[in-house]
C-alpha cells in the first residue's frame, strides 16, 4: 500500500502538481487536489520577498514584518525564524518545487518571479554565517578511552581562561 502511495505521489509530482500540504501563501483545493494562490497571504509573502531582496533587512526582522501584516503561527505568535528561512529558500514560490530531492516544474501559479527569488538567494548567501569554515581544534585522545561506568566514549571540550596577572589567554582541553 505504501509503495502504491509513493508511486502516486511521484506521478503527481511529474505532472507538475504539488504533492503535499500547501505552504504559506497557498491553499489546498480539495476539488482539483492541487494548490491555488491564497489572495491575502500571497500578497504579503510577495512583499516579504521584495523587502528582503533589498538587503537592508535581517532575516530576524521578517517574522515581525509578517506578524504586523497578520500572518501568525497557530498559537497566534510570530512565525519562527527557521520557518521564515524555509519560506525564503523554497522554490515553490516562483513556480518550481522540491520533491524527494528533485526539482519539478509546477503547474501552480507562482507568487514571485524567478529573478526576485534569485536576488533573495544572493542576499541569503551574503548574510550566511560561515562559522563552519573556521579551523577545528585537534583533540588528540578522542576515541581512545571509554567510561568505566557506562561504556560511552570520552569526549573533549575546549575552554579558554584569561589570567589578569599575566594579561594572557590560555586554552585548555577538558575530557
PDB file of C-alpha atoms in Angstrom:
ATOM      1  CA  UNK A   1       0.000   0.000   0.000  1.00  0.00           C
ATOM      2  CA  UNK A   2       2.824   2.419   0.862  1.00  0.00           C
ATOM      3  CA  UNK A   3       4.546   1.641  -2.455  1.00  0.00           C
ATOM      4  CA  UNK A   4       1.329   2.483  -4.332  1.00  0.00           C
ATOM      5  CA  UNK A   5       1.035   5.763  -2.403  1.00  0.00           C
ATOM      6  CA  UNK A   6       4.650   6.704  -3.145  1.00  0.00           C
ATOM      7  CA  UNK A   7       4.168   5.846  -6.827  1.00  0.00           C
ATOM      8  CA  UNK A   8       1.039   8.007  -6.961  1.00  0.00           C
ATOM      9  CA  UNK A   9       2.792  10.967  -5.333  1.00  0.00           C
ATOM     10  CA  UNK A  10       5.740  10.610  -7.738  1.00  0.00           C
ATOM     11  CA  UNK A  11       3.339  10.646 -10.706  1.00  0.00           C
ATOM     12  CA  UNK A  12       1.594  13.702  -9.283  1.00  0.00           C
ATOM     13  CA  UNK A  13       4.973  15.483  -8.975  1.00  0.00           C
ATOM     14  CA  UNK A  14       5.912  14.551 -12.554  1.00  0.00           C
ATOM     15  CA  UNK A  15       2.631  16.086 -13.764  1.00  0.00           C
ATOM     16  CA  UNK A  16       3.595  19.328 -12.001  1.00  0.00           C
ATOM     17  CA  UNK A  17       1.070  19.063  -9.180  1.00  0.00           C
ATOM     18  CA  UNK A  18       2.435  19.757  -5.691  1.00  0.00           C
ATOM     19  CA  UNK A  19       2.141  16.518  -3.646  1.00  0.00           C
ATOM     20  CA  UNK A  20       1.589  17.766  -0.123  1.00  0.00           C
ATOM     21  CA  UNK A  21       0.044  20.388   2.102  1.00  0.00           C
ATOM     22  CA  UNK A  22       0.090  23.870   0.669  1.00  0.00           C
ATOM     23  CA  UNK A  23       2.746  26.183   2.141  1.00  0.00           C
ATOM     24  CA  UNK A  24       2.084  29.688   3.407  1.00  0.00           C
ATOM     25  CA  UNK A  25       0.612  31.826   0.617  1.00  0.00           C
ATOM     26  CA  UNK A  26      -1.223  28.905  -0.994  1.00  0.00           C
ATOM     27  CA  UNK A  27      -4.259  26.812  -0.062  1.00  0.00           C
ATOM     28  CA  UNK A  28      -5.196  23.244  -0.991  1.00  0.00           C
ATOM     29  CA  UNK A  29      -8.090  22.987  -3.440  1.00  0.00           C
ATOM     30  CA  UNK A  30      -9.976  19.821  -2.436  1.00  0.00           C
ATOM     31  CA  UNK A  31     -11.891  19.615  -5.739  1.00  0.00           C
ATOM     32  CA  UNK A  32      -8.863  19.543  -8.058  1.00  0.00           C
ATOM     33  CA  UNK A  33      -6.399  18.185  -5.451  1.00  0.00           C
ATOM     34  CA  UNK A  34      -3.924  20.963  -6.309  1.00  0.00           C
ATOM     35  CA  UNK A  35      -2.725  24.161  -4.655  1.00  0.00           C
ATOM     36  CA  UNK A  36      -4.053  27.614  -5.502  1.00  0.00           C
ATOM     37  CA  UNK A  37      -2.905  31.085  -4.513  1.00  0.00           C
ATOM     38  CA  UNK A  38      -4.319  32.477  -1.255  1.00  0.00           C
ATOM     39  CA  UNK A  39      -5.403  36.017  -2.201  1.00  0.00           C
ATOM     40  CA  UNK A  40      -4.372  37.848   1.013  1.00  0.00           C
ATOM     41  CA  UNK A  41      -1.358  35.811   2.164  1.00  0.00           C
ATOM     42  CA  UNK A  42       0.270  35.685  -1.278  1.00  0.00           C
ATOM     43  CA  UNK A  43       0.450  39.481  -1.462  1.00  0.00           C
ATOM     44  CA  UNK A  44       2.147  39.621   1.956  1.00  0.00           C
ATOM     45  CA  UNK A  45       4.589  36.819   1.053  1.00  0.00           C
ATOM     46  CA  UNK A  46       5.471  38.592  -2.187  1.00  0.00           C
ATOM     47  CA  UNK A  47       6.020  41.830  -0.254  1.00  0.00           C
ATOM     48  CA  UNK A  48       8.275  39.998   2.221  1.00  0.00           C
ATOM     49  CA  UNK A  49      10.426  38.645  -0.645  1.00  0.00           C
ATOM     50  CA  UNK A  50      10.685  42.154  -2.104  1.00  0.00           C
ATOM     51  CA  UNK A  51      11.649  43.747   1.219  1.00  0.00           C
ATOM     52  CA  UNK A  52      14.242  41.063   1.971  1.00  0.00           C
ATOM     53  CA  UNK A  53      15.752  41.199  -1.539  1.00  0.00           C
ATOM     54  CA  UNK A  54      16.844  44.812  -0.933  1.00  0.00           C
ATOM     55  CA  UNK A  55      19.390  43.524   1.586  1.00  0.00           C
ATOM     56  CA  UNK A  56      18.571  46.104   4.266  1.00  0.00           C
ATOM     57  CA  UNK A  57      16.524  43.764   6.486  1.00  0.00           C
ATOM     58  CA  UNK A  58      17.746  40.892   8.626  1.00  0.00           C
ATOM     59  CA  UNK A  59      16.074  37.519   8.474  1.00  0.00           C
ATOM     60  CA  UNK A  60      15.186  38.012  12.156  1.00  0.00           C
ATOM     61  CA  UNK A  61      13.080  41.057  11.170  1.00  0.00           C
ATOM     62  CA  UNK A  62      10.884  39.095   8.765  1.00  0.00           C
ATOM     63  CA  UNK A  63       8.732  37.263  11.389  1.00  0.00           C
ATOM     64  CA  UNK A  64       7.875  40.654  12.921  1.00  0.00           C
ATOM     65  CA  UNK A  65       7.096  42.016   9.442  1.00  0.00           C
ATOM     66  CA  UNK A  66       4.732  39.079   8.775  1.00  0.00           C
ATOM     67  CA  UNK A  67       3.165  39.367  12.245  1.00  0.00           C
ATOM     68  CA  UNK A  68       2.383  43.059  11.662  1.00  0.00           C
ATOM     69  CA  UNK A  69       0.749  42.139   8.353  1.00  0.00           C
ATOM     70  CA  UNK A  70      -1.424  39.489  10.059  1.00  0.00           C
ATOM     71  CA  UNK A  71       0.449  36.240   9.367  1.00  0.00           C
ATOM     72  CA  UNK A  72       0.855  34.376  12.650  1.00  0.00           C
ATOM     73  CA  UNK A  73       1.638  30.878  13.891  1.00  0.00           C
ATOM     74  CA  UNK A  74      -1.151  28.551  15.013  1.00  0.00           C
ATOM     75  CA  UNK A  75      -0.674  29.828  18.571  1.00  0.00           C
ATOM     76  CA  UNK A  76      -1.112  33.458  17.480  1.00  0.00           C
ATOM     77  CA  UNK A  77       2.587  34.316  17.850  1.00  0.00           C
ATOM     78  CA  UNK A  78       5.086  35.470  15.203  1.00  0.00           C
ATOM     79  CA  UNK A  79       6.468  32.705  12.993  1.00  0.00           C
ATOM     80  CA  UNK A  80       9.838  31.250  13.989  1.00  0.00           C
ATOM     81  CA  UNK A  81      12.916  32.475  12.109  1.00  0.00           C
ATOM     82  CA  UNK A  82      13.563  28.958  10.771  1.00  0.00           C
ATOM     83  CA  UNK A  83      10.062  28.875   9.231  1.00  0.00           C
ATOM     84  CA  UNK A  84      10.684  32.228   7.514  1.00  0.00           C
ATOM     85  CA  UNK A  85      14.067  30.956   6.312  1.00  0.00           C
ATOM     86  CA  UNK A  86      12.358  27.909   4.770  1.00  0.00           C
ATOM     87  CA  UNK A  87       9.874  30.186   3.009  1.00  0.00           C
ATOM     88  CA  UNK A  88      12.661  32.367   1.593  1.00  0.00           C
ATOM     89  CA  UNK A  89      14.548  29.299   0.306  1.00  0.00           C
ATOM     90  CA  UNK A  90      11.516  27.467  -1.122  1.00  0.00           C
ATOM     91  CA  UNK A  91      11.462  27.413  -4.971  1.00  0.00           C
ATOM     92  CA  UNK A  92       7.700  26.724  -4.892  1.00  0.00           C
ATOM     93  CA  UNK A  93       7.048  30.461  -4.733  1.00  0.00           C
ATOM     94  CA  UNK A  94       8.483  31.044  -8.239  1.00  0.00           C
ATOM     95  CA  UNK A  95       6.797  28.030  -9.827  1.00  0.00           C
ATOM     96  CA  UNK A  96       9.042  25.018  -9.102  1.00  0.00           C
ATOM     97  CA  UNK A  97       9.023  22.619  -6.162  1.00  0.00           C
ATOM     98  CA  UNK A  98      11.273  20.075  -4.490  1.00  0.00           C
ATOM     99  CA  UNK A  99      10.100  16.505  -4.037  1.00  0.00           C
ATOM    100  CA  UNK A 100      12.369  13.616  -2.959  1.00  0.00           C
ATOM    101  CA  UNK A 101      15.474  15.692  -3.660  1.00  0.00           C
ATOM    102  CA  UNK A 102      14.425  16.548  -7.232  1.00  0.00           C
ATOM    103  CA  UNK A 103      13.094  19.857  -8.522  1.00  0.00           C
ATOM    104  CA  UNK A 104       9.941  19.753 -10.635  1.00  0.00           C
ATOM    105  CA  UNK A 105       8.259  22.498 -12.629  1.00  0.00           C
ATOM    106  CA  UNK A 106       4.859  23.120 -11.088  1.00  0.00           C
ATOM    107  CA  UNK A 107       1.552  23.906 -12.771  1.00  0.00           C
ATOM    108  CA  UNK A 108       0.525  26.207  -9.918  1.00  0.00           C
ATOM    109  CA  UNK A 109       0.535  29.994 -10.232  1.00  0.00           C
ATOM    110  CA  UNK A 110       3.814  31.491  -8.938  1.00  0.00           C
ATOM    111  CA  UNK A 111       3.683  34.279  -6.347  1.00  0.00           C
ATOM    112  CA  UNK A 112       7.062  35.822  -7.224  1.00  0.00           C
ATOM    113  CA  UNK A 113       9.376  35.900 -10.224  1.00  0.00           C
ATOM    114  CA  UNK A 114      12.483  33.766 -10.643  1.00  0.00           C
ATOM    115  CA  UNK A 115      14.567  36.959 -10.742  1.00  0.00           C
ATOM    116  CA  UNK A 116      13.271  38.091  -7.321  1.00  0.00           C
ATOM    117  CA  UNK A 117      13.869  34.595  -5.911  1.00  0.00           C
ATOM    118  CA  UNK A 118      17.475  34.656  -7.171  1.00  0.00           C
ATOM    119  CA  UNK A 119      18.016  38.100  -5.601  1.00  0.00           C
ATOM    120  CA  UNK A 120      16.788  36.762  -2.239  1.00  0.00           C
ATOM    121  CA  UNK A 121      19.103  33.732  -2.534  1.00  0.00           C
ATOM    122  CA  UNK A 122      22.042  36.076  -3.179  1.00  0.00           C
ATOM    123  CA  UNK A 123      21.182  38.162  -0.097  1.00  0.00           C
ATOM    124  CA  UNK A 124      20.864  34.972   1.973  1.00  0.00           C
ATOM    125  CA  UNK A 125      24.255  33.773   0.702  1.00  0.00           C
ATOM    126  CA  UNK A 126      25.907  37.062   1.668  1.00  0.00           C
ATOM    127  CA  UNK A 127      24.353  37.067   5.140  1.00  0.00           C
ATOM    128  CA  UNK A 128      25.110  33.394   5.840  1.00  0.00           C
ATOM    129  CA  UNK A 129      27.222  32.693   8.907  1.00  0.00           C
ATOM    130  CA  UNK A 130      30.309  30.768   7.781  1.00  0.00           C
ATOM    131  CA  UNK A 131      31.284  29.506  11.222  1.00  0.00           C
ATOM    132  CA  UNK A 132      31.842  26.008   9.779  1.00  0.00           C
ATOM    133  CA  UNK A 133      34.811  27.390   7.783  1.00  0.00           C
ATOM    134  CA  UNK A 134      36.840  28.010  10.942  1.00  0.00           C
ATOM    135  CA  UNK A 135      39.675  25.636  11.790  1.00  0.00           C
ATOM    136  CA  UNK A 136      38.753  22.805  14.127  1.00  0.00           C
ATOM    137  CA  UNK A 137      40.924  22.342  17.206  1.00  0.00           C
ATOM    138  CA  UNK A 138      42.565  18.911  17.251  1.00  0.00           C
ATOM    139  CA  UNK A 139      41.665  16.894  20.346  1.00  0.00           C
ATOM    140  CA  UNK A 140      44.186  14.018  20.402  1.00  0.00           C
ATOM    141  CA  UNK A 141      42.636  11.479  22.811  1.00  0.00           C
ATOM    142  CA  UNK A 142      39.180  11.176  21.244  1.00  0.00           C
ATOM    143  CA  UNK A 143      38.190   7.581  20.527  1.00  0.00           C
ATOM    144  CA  UNK A 144      40.833   6.047  22.815  1.00  0.00           C
ATOM    145  CA  UNK A 145      39.079   5.822  26.162  1.00  0.00           C
ATOM    146  CA  UNK A 146      35.726   4.568  27.387  1.00  0.00           C
ATOM    147  CA  UNK A 147      33.904   5.424  30.590  1.00  0.00           C
ATOM    148  CA  UNK A 148      34.259   2.550  33.075  1.00  0.00           C
ATOM    149  CA  UNK A 149      30.727   3.082  34.372  1.00  0.00           C
ATOM    150  CA  UNK A 150      28.559   3.484  31.267  1.00  0.00           C
ATOM    151  CA  UNK A 151      30.873   2.336  28.458  1.00  0.00           C
ATOM    152  CA  UNK A 152      30.472   5.517  26.370  1.00  0.00           C
ATOM    153  CA  UNK A 153      33.443   7.115  24.588  1.00  0.00           C
ATOM    154  CA  UNK A 154      35.193  10.060  26.248  1.00  0.00           C
ATOM    155  CA  UNK A 155      34.542  13.437  24.605  1.00  0.00           C
ATOM    156  CA  UNK A 156      36.549  16.641  24.750  1.00  0.00           C
ATOM    157  CA  UNK A 157      35.636  20.285  25.291  1.00  0.00           C
ATOM    158  CA  UNK A 158      37.786  23.335  24.625  1.00  0.00           C
ATOM    159  CA  UNK A 159      37.755  26.162  27.214  1.00  0.00           C
ATOM    160  CA  UNK A 160      39.726  29.407  27.366  1.00  0.00           C
ATOM    161  CA  UNK A 161      40.715  31.279  30.509  1.00  0.00           C
ATOM    162  CA  UNK A 162      42.009  34.826  30.844  1.00  0.00           C
ATOM    163  CA  UNK A 163      44.623  35.482  33.549  1.00  0.00           C
ATOM    164  CA  UNK A 164      44.620  39.108  34.743  1.00  0.00           C
ATOM    165  CA  UNK A 165      48.056  38.916  36.398  1.00  0.00           C
ATOM    166  CA  UNK A 166      49.878  37.991  33.195  1.00  0.00           C
ATOM    167  CA  UNK A 167      47.319  39.546  30.811  1.00  0.00           C
ATOM    168  CA  UNK A 168      47.193  36.343  28.735  1.00  0.00           C
ATOM    169  CA  UNK A 169      44.594  33.901  27.486  1.00  0.00           C
ATOM    170  CA  UNK A 170      45.233  30.164  27.834  1.00  0.00           C
ATOM    171  CA  UNK A 171      43.279  27.376  26.125  1.00  0.00           C
ATOM    172  CA  UNK A 172      42.541  24.070  27.947  1.00  0.00           C
ATOM    173  CA  UNK A 173      41.044  20.823  26.722  1.00  0.00           C
ATOM    174  CA  UNK A 174      38.795  19.025  29.214  1.00  0.00           C
ATOM    175  CA  UNK A 175      37.939  15.322  28.708  1.00  0.00           C
TER     176      UNK A 175
END
